[in-house]
Short mmCIF file of C-alpha atoms in Angstrom, two decimals:
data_model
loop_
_atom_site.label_atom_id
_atom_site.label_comp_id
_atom_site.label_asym_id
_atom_site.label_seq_id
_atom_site.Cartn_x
_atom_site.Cartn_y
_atom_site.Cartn_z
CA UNK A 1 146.80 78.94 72.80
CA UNK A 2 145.79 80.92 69.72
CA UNK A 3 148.15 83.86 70.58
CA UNK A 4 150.16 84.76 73.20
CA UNK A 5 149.17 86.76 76.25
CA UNK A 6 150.43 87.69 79.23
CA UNK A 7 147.71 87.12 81.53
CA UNK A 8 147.40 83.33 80.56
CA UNK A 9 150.93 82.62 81.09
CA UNK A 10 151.04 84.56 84.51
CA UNK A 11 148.33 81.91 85.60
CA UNK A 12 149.82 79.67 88.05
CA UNK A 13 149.63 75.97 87.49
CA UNK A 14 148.59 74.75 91.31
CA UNK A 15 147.69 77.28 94.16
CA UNK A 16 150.33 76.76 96.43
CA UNK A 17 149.49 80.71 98.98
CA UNK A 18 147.54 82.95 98.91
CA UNK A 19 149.98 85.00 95.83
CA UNK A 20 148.88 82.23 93.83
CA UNK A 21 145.00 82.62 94.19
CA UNK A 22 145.74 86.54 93.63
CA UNK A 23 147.28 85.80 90.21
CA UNK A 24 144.65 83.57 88.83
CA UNK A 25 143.15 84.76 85.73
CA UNK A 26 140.64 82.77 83.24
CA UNK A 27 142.56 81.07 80.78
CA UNK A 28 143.07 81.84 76.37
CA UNK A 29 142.53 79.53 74.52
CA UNK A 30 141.73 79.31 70.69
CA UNK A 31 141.31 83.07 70.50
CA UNK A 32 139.11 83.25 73.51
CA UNK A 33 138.70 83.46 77.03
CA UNK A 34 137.30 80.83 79.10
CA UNK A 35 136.93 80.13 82.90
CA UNK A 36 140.66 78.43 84.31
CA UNK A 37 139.85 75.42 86.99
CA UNK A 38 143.09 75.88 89.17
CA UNK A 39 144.23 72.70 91.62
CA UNK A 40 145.16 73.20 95.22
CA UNK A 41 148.50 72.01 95.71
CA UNK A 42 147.65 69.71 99.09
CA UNK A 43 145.24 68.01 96.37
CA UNK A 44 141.57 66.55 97.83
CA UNK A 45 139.78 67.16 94.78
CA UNK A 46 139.52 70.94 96.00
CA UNK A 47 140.61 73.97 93.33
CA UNK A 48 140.04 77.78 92.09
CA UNK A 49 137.01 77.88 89.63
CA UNK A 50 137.90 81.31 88.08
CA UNK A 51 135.60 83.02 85.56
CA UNK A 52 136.28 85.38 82.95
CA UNK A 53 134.74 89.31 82.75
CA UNK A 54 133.33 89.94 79.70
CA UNK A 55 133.59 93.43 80.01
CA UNK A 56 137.04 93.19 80.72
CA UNK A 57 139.17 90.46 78.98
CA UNK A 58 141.96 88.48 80.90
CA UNK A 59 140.48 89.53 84.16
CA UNK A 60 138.47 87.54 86.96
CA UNK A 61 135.01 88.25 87.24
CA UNK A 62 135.13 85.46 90.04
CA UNK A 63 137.02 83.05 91.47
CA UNK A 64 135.75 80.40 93.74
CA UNK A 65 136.57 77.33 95.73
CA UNK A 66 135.08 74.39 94.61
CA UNK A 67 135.35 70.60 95.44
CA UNK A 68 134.48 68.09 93.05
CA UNK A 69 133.80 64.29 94.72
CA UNK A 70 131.96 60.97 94.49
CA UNK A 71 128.47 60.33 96.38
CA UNK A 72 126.74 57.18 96.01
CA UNK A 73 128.60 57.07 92.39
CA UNK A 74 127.49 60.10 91.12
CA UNK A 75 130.02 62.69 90.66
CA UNK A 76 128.89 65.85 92.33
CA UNK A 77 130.72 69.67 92.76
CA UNK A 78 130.58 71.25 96.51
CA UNK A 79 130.75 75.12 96.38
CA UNK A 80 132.66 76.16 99.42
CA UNK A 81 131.93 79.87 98.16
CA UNK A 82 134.15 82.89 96.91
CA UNK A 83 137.87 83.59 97.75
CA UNK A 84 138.94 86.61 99.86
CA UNK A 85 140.28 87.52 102.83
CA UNK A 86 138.11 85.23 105.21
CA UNK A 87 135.51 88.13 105.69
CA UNK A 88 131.97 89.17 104.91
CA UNK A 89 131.12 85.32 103.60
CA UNK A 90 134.67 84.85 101.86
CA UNK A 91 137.13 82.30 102.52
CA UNK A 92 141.04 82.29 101.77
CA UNK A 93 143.38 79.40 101.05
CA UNK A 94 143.34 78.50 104.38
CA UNK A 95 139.62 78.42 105.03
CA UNK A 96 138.82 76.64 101.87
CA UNK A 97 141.38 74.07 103.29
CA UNK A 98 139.43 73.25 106.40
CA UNK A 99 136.31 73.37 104.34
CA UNK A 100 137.36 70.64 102.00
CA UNK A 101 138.43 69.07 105.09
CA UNK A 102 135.27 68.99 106.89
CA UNK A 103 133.68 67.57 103.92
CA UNK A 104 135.81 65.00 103.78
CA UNK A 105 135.26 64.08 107.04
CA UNK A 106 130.88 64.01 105.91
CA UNK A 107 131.91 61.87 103.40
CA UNK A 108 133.44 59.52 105.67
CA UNK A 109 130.32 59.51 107.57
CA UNK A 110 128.22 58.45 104.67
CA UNK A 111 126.79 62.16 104.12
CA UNK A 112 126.41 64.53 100.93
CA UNK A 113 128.34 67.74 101.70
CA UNK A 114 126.28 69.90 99.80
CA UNK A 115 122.99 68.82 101.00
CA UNK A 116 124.49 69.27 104.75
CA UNK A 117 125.35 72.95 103.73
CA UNK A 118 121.65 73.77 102.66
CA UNK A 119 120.65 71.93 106.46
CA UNK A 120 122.78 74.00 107.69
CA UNK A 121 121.83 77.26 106.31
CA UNK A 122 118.56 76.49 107.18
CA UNK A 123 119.15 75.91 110.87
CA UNK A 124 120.74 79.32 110.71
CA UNK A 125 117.81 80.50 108.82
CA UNK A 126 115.54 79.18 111.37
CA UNK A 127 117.45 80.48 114.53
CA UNK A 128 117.06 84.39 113.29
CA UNK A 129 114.67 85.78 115.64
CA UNK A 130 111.55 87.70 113.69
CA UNK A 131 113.33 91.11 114.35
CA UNK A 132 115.98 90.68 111.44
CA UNK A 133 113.63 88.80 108.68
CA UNK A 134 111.67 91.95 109.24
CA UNK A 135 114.46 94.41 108.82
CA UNK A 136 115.31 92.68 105.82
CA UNK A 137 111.84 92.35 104.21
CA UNK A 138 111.57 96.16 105.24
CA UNK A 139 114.77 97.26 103.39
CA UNK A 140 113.40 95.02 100.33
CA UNK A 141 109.63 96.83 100.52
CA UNK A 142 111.80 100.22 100.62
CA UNK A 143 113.31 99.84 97.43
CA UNK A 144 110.14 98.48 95.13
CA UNK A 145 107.09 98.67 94.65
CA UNK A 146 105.14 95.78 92.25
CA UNK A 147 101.83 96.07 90.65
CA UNK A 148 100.40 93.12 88.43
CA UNK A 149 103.66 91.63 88.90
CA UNK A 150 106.09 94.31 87.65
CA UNK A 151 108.36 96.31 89.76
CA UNK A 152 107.27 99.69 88.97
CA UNK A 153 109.16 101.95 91.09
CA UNK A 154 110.81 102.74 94.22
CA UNK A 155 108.21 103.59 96.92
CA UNK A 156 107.63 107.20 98.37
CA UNK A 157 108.80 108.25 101.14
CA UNK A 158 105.00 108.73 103.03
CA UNK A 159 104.50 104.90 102.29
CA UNK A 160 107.25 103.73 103.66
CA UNK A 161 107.23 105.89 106.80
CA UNK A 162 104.08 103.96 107.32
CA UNK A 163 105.27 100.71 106.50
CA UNK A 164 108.04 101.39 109.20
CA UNK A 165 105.58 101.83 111.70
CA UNK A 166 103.35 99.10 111.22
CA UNK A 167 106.40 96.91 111.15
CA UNK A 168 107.46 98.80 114.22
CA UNK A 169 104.36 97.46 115.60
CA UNK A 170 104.57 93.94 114.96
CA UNK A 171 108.95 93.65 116.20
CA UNK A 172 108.00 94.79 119.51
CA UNK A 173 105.67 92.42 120.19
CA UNK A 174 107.25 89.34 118.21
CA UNK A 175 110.79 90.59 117.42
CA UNK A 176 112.69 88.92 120.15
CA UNK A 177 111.30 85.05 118.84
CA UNK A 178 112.02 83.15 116.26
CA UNK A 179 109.14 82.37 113.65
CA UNK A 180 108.52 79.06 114.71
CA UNK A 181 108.22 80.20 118.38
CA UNK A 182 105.72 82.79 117.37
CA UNK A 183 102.45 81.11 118.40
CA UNK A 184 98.81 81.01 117.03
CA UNK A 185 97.33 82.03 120.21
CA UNK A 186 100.10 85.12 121.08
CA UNK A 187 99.25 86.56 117.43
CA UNK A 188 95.40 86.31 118.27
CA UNK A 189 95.88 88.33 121.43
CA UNK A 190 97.80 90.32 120.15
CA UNK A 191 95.04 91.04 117.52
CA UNK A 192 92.32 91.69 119.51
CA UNK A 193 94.56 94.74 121.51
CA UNK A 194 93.49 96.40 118.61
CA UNK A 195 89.98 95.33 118.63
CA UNK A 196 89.92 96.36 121.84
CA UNK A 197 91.02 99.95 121.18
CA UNK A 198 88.80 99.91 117.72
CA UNK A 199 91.21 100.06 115.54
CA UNK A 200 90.00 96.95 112.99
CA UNK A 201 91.92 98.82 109.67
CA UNK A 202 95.20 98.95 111.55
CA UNK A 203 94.71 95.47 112.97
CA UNK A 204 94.42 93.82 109.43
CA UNK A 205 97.22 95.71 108.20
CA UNK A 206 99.40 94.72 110.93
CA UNK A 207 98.66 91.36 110.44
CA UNK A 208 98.69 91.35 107.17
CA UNK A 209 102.71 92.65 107.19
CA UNK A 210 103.05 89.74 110.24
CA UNK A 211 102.23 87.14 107.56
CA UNK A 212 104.14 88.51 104.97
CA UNK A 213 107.33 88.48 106.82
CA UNK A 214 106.98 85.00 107.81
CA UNK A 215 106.48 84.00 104.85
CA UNK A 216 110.02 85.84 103.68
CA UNK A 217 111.23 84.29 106.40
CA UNK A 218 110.01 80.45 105.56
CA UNK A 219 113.34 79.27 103.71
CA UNK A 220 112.38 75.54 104.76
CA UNK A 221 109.45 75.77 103.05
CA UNK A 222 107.46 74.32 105.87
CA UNK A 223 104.48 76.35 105.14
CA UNK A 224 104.33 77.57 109.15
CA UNK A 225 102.68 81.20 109.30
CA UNK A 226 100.86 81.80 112.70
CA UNK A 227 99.29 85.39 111.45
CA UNK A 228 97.60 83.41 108.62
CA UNK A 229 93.86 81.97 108.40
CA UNK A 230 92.92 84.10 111.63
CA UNK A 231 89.83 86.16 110.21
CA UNK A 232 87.29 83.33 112.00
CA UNK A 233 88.43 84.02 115.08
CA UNK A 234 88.71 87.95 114.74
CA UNK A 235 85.81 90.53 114.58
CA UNK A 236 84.92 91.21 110.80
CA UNK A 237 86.46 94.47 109.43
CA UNK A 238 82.62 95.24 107.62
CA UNK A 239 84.15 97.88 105.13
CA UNK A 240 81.63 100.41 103.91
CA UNK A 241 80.87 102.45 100.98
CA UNK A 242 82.63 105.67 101.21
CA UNK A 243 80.26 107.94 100.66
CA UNK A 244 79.44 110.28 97.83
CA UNK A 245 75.89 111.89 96.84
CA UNK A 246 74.63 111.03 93.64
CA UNK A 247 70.87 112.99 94.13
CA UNK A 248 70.63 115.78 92.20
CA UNK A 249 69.69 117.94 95.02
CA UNK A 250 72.13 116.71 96.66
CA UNK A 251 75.03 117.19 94.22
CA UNK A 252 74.13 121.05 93.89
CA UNK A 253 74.56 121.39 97.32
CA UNK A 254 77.74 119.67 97.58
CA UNK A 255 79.42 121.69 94.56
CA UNK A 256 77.98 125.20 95.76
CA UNK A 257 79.24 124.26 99.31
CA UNK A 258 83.05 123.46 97.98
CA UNK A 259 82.90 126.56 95.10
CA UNK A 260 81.85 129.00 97.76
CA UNK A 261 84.29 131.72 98.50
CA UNK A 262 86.38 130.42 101.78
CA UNK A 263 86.30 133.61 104.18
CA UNK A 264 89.18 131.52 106.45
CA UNK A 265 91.39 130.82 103.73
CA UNK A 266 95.22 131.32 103.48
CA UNK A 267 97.58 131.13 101.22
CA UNK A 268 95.15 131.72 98.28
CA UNK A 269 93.45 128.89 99.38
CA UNK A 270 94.74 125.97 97.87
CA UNK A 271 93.03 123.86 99.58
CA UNK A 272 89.79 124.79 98.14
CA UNK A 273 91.34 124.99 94.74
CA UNK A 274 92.27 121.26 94.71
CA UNK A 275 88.96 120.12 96.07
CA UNK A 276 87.62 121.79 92.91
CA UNK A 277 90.24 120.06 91.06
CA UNK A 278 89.62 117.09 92.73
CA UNK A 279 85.81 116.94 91.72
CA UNK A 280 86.33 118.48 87.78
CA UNK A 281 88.88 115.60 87.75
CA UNK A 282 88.15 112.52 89.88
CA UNK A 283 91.37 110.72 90.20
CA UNK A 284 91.88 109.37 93.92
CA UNK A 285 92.07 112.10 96.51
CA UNK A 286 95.76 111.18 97.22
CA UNK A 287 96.68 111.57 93.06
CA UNK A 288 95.87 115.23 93.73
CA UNK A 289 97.32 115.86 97.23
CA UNK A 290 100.78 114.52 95.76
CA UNK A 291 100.47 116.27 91.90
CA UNK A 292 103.92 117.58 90.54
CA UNK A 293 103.78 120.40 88.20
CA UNK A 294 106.10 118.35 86.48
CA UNK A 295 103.17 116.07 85.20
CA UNK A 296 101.30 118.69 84.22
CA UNK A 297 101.17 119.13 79.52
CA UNK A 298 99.64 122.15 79.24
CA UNK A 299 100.20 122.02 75.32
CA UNK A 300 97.90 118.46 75.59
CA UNK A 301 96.41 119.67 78.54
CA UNK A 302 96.66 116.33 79.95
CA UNK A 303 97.66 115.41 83.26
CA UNK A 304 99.91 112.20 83.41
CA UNK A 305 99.70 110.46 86.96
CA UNK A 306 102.93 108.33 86.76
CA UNK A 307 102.50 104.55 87.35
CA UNK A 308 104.20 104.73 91.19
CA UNK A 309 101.56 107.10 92.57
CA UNK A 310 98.76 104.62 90.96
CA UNK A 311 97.01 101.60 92.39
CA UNK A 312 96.65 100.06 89.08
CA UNK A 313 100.60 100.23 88.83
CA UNK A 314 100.63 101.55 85.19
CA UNK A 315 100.15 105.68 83.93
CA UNK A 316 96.85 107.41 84.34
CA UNK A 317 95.96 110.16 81.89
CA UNK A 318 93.46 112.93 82.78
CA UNK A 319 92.15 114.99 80.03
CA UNK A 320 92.17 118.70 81.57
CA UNK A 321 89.11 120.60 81.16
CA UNK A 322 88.54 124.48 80.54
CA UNK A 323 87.67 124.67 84.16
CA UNK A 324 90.51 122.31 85.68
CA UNK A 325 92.74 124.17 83.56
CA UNK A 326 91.93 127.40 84.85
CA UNK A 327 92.31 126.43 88.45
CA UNK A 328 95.90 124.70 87.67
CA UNK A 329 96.71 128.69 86.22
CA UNK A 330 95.64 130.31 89.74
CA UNK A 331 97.49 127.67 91.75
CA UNK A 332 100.64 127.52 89.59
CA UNK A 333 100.97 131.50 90.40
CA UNK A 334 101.13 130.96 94.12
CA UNK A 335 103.24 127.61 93.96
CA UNK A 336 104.26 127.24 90.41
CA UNK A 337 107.79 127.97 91.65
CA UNK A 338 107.44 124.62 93.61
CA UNK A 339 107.39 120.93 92.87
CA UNK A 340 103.99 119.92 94.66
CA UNK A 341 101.18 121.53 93.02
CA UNK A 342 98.69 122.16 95.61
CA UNK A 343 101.42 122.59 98.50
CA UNK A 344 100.53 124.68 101.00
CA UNK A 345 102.87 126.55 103.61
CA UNK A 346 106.14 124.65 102.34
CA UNK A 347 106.69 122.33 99.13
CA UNK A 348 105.07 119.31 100.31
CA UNK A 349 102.07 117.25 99.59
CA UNK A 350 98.67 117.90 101.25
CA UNK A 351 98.01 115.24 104.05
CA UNK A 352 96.03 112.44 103.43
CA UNK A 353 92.92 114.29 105.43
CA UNK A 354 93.25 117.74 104.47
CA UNK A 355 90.21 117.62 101.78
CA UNK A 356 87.97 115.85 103.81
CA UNK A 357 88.86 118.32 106.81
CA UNK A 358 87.41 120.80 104.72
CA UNK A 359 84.57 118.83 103.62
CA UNK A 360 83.72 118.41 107.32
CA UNK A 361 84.61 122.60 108.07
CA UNK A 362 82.12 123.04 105.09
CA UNK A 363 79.38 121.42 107.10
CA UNK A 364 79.48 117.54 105.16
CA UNK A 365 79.73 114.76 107.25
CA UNK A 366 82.51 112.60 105.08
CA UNK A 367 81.21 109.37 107.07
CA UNK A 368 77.66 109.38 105.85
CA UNK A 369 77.22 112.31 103.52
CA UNK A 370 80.17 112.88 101.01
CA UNK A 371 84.11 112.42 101.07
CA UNK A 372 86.69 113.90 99.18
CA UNK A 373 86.26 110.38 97.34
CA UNK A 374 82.87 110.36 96.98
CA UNK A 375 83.28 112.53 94.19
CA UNK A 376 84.01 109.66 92.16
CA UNK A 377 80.97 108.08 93.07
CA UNK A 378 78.92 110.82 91.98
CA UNK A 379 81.18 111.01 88.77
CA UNK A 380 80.69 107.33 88.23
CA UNK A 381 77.06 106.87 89.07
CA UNK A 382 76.01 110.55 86.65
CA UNK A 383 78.22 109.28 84.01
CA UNK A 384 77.10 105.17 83.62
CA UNK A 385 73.26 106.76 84.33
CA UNK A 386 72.95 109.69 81.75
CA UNK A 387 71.00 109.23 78.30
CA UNK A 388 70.51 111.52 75.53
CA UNK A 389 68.23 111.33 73.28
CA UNK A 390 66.86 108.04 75.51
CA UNK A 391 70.42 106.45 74.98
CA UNK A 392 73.45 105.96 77.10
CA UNK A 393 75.73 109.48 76.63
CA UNK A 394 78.47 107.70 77.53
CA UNK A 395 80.25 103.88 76.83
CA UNK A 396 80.99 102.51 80.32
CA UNK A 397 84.45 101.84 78.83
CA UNK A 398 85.47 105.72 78.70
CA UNK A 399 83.84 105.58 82.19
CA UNK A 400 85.85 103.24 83.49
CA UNK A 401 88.79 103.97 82.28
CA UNK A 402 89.20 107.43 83.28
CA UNK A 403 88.20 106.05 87.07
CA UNK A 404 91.21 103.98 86.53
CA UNK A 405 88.92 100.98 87.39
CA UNK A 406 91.04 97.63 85.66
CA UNK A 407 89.11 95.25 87.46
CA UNK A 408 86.99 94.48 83.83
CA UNK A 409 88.64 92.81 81.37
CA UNK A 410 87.68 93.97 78.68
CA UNK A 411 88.61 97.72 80.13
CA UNK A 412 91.84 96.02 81.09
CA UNK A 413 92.68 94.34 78.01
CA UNK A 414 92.00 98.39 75.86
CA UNK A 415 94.96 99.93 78.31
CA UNK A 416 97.28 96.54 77.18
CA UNK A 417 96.65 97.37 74.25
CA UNK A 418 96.37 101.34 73.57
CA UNK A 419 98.37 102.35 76.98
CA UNK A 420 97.40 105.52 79.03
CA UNK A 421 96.06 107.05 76.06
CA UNK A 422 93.18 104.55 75.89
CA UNK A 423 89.90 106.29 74.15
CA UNK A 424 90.99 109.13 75.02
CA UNK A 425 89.16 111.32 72.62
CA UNK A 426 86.09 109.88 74.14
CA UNK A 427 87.56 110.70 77.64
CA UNK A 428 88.78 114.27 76.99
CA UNK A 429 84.95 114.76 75.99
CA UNK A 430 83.51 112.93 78.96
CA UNK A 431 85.85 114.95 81.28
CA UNK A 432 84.95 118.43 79.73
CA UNK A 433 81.34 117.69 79.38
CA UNK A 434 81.33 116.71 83.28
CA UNK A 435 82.69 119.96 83.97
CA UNK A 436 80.05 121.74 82.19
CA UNK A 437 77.59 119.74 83.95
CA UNK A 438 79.13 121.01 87.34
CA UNK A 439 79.01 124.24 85.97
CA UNK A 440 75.34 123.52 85.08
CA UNK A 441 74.61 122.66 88.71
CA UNK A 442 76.27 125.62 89.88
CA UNK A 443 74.30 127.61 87.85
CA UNK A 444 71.08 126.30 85.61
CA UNK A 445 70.95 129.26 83.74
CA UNK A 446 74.06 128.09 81.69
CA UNK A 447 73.57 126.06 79.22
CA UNK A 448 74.92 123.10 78.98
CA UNK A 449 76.52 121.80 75.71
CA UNK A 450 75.46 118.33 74.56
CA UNK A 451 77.95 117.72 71.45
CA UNK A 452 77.75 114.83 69.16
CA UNK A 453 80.32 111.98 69.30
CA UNK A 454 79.58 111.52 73.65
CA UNK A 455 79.01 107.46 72.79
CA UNK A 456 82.53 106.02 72.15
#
């Protein structure tokens, strides 16, 4: 054996009870350890198939019941599955025994043991009403989220209390059946409840998670999906532009409106403060309602949005102007003690509406006018536009990248290769210049500095 050693010899040379499979250990031999194949006493071609753990030498890392046999004159293995106690999917001596009978008996009967298993499991599969495929695709969502095929993080807690209720939505009405009772004509009425009410985002998102599920839930591979290929027969979801200004007229008045002093405000008015920070930095609304001070380098002044919190799945660096800078200094001293930035009566995130709220308290309509998102349409459409010296100020590159926008390759292809900090000299000038230019609007008297180097 290459050495004696005590766990080898304790291995017992049939399994005759239950002590027996308890004993088994992988077997030495010529200096190393290798998995031990352990008969059953009562024979049948069943045994112990019991594999070492590397990280632990002369122990099990498993041990499980196994039957090799004949079909059609190929030798095949059936895996019964792993020995325990006869709980939570294991099987002792005794169960492995009736196992090995029962495929003896197929056998007899001219059928393949291990392809009536997978049948099997499939029936199973196929007899679990809708409820518990979409508990389980729920507790799956809960614990990742992937972006351009990469797991990238575990998903907040506001995402998945709305996952929970859109999946809420779709078990009361379906989680009772199984998938293959769930009809084409039950999900369309079902669909148009929400038409009904209005409600055509909610609709497609519902139905959207529907056809997700069944597809976790298609283990046959029969391709079935009733919420699937439904939009002809639904009213089309027309999504429009949200709106930002882009006029110049228009663009002072939005940027005097928001830097105006806030005569209702509490609580230092943070609110205010990260609409400001919102515009001077342009990242989705929802980037700045959930900031950390944590991702905050004030050395770099750079603000890192980690990959979780961003559509594009990967980091997002903002260059920090003068002026964004200065606003992070008057919010940190009312809720630098906190772990939300712009948090307002407790440490918490702002809601989802809370800038356009105050768009709409400032007098904008956010449907037709300007929304909290619209800045980056103004940011986007100024930036692309501008010439100096009758040339573009600014590579649509550096543009695009700071918008986060990886739809272009060739915008895509610079953050594969150069990461977050992509151009960023460019950007850290595009960003600062933008803020003079706000500052500009704000006030034409200032000048605003043009320096050399804008075209990456």
């Amino acid at each position: 054996m290459g050495g004696k050693n005590d766990g080898a010899c304790a291995n017992p040379k049939q399994i005759k009870t239950d002590v027996d499979c308890r004993a088994a250990r992988p077997k030495f031999d010529n200096g190393a350890w290798s998995p031990a194949k352990i008969s059953d006493v009562t024979g049948g071609w069943l045994y112990l198939f019991v594999t070492p753990d590397v990280s632990r030498p002369g122990n099990a890392a498993s041990k499980l019941w196994r039957m090799d046999y004949r079909f059609h004159g190929r030798q095949k293995t059936y895996s019964i599955g792993p020995y325990g106690n006869g709980r939570d999917g294991t099987f002792s001596l005794a169960d492995a025994r009736r196992e090995r009978d029962k495929a003896k008996d197929l056998l007899k009967e001219g059928k393949d043991p291990s392809i009536e298993k997978q049948l099997d499991k499939h029936k199973q599969a196929a007899a679990r009403p809708f409820a518990q495929w979409a508990d389980e695709w729920l507790a799956k969502k809960k614990v990742e989220k992937v972006k351009r095929g990469r797991i990238v993080a575990v998903r907040d807690p506001k995402t998945v209390e709305v996952l929970e209720l859109r999946v809420g939505y779709v078990k009361a009405r379906f989680g009772k059946l199984c998938r293959q009772d769930i009809k084409r004509p039950d999900v369309l009425a079902f669909m148009r409840s929400y038409e009904a009410e209005g409600r055509l985002e909610t609709r497609d998102r519902v139905r959207s998670i529907g056809e997700q599920i069944c597809d976790y839930a298609d283990v046959e591979g029969d391709g079935y999906n009733p919420f699937r290929n439904l939009n002809g027969q639904m009213i089309a979801n027309i999504s429009t532009p949200r709106p930002g200004v882009t006029e110049p007229r228009d663009v002072t008045r939005v940027f005097k409106l928001i830097s105006a002093p806030w005569t209702r405000a509490r609580f230092g008015d943070v609110v205010g403060l990260a609409l400001r920070f919102n515009a001077l930095t342009i990242p989705r609304p929802g980037m700045v309602n959930e900031m950390e001070w944590g991702e905050v380098d004030w050395d770099a002044k750079r603000w890192t949005v980690p990959a979780p919190k961003m559509k594009t799945g990967w980091d997002h660096v903002v260059p920090l102007s003068r002026q964004a800078l200065a606003i992070l200094r008057s919010v940190q001293k009312l809720t630098g003690h906190r772990r939300y930035a712009f948090s307002c009566s407790k440490d918490a995130p702002l809601s989802n509406n809370t800038l356009n709220k105050r768009l709409r308290l400032l007098g904008i309509d956010t449907k037709t006018d300007h929304c909290a998102h619209g800045f980056r349409t103004t940011f986007s459409t100024l930036s692309h536009h501008e010439e100096i010296k009758d040339a573009k100020a600014w590579d649509g590159d550096v543009v695009e990248l700071q918008l986060a926008h990886l739809d272009n390759s060739t915008v895509e292809g610079l953050y594969k290769k150069h990461g977050p900090l992509a151009l960023i000299g460019s950007r850290t000038k595009l960003m600062q210049h933008w803020a003079d230019r706000i500052d500009h609007w704000l006030d034409p008297k200032k000048v605003m500095p043009i320096k050399g180097g804008a075209q990456a």
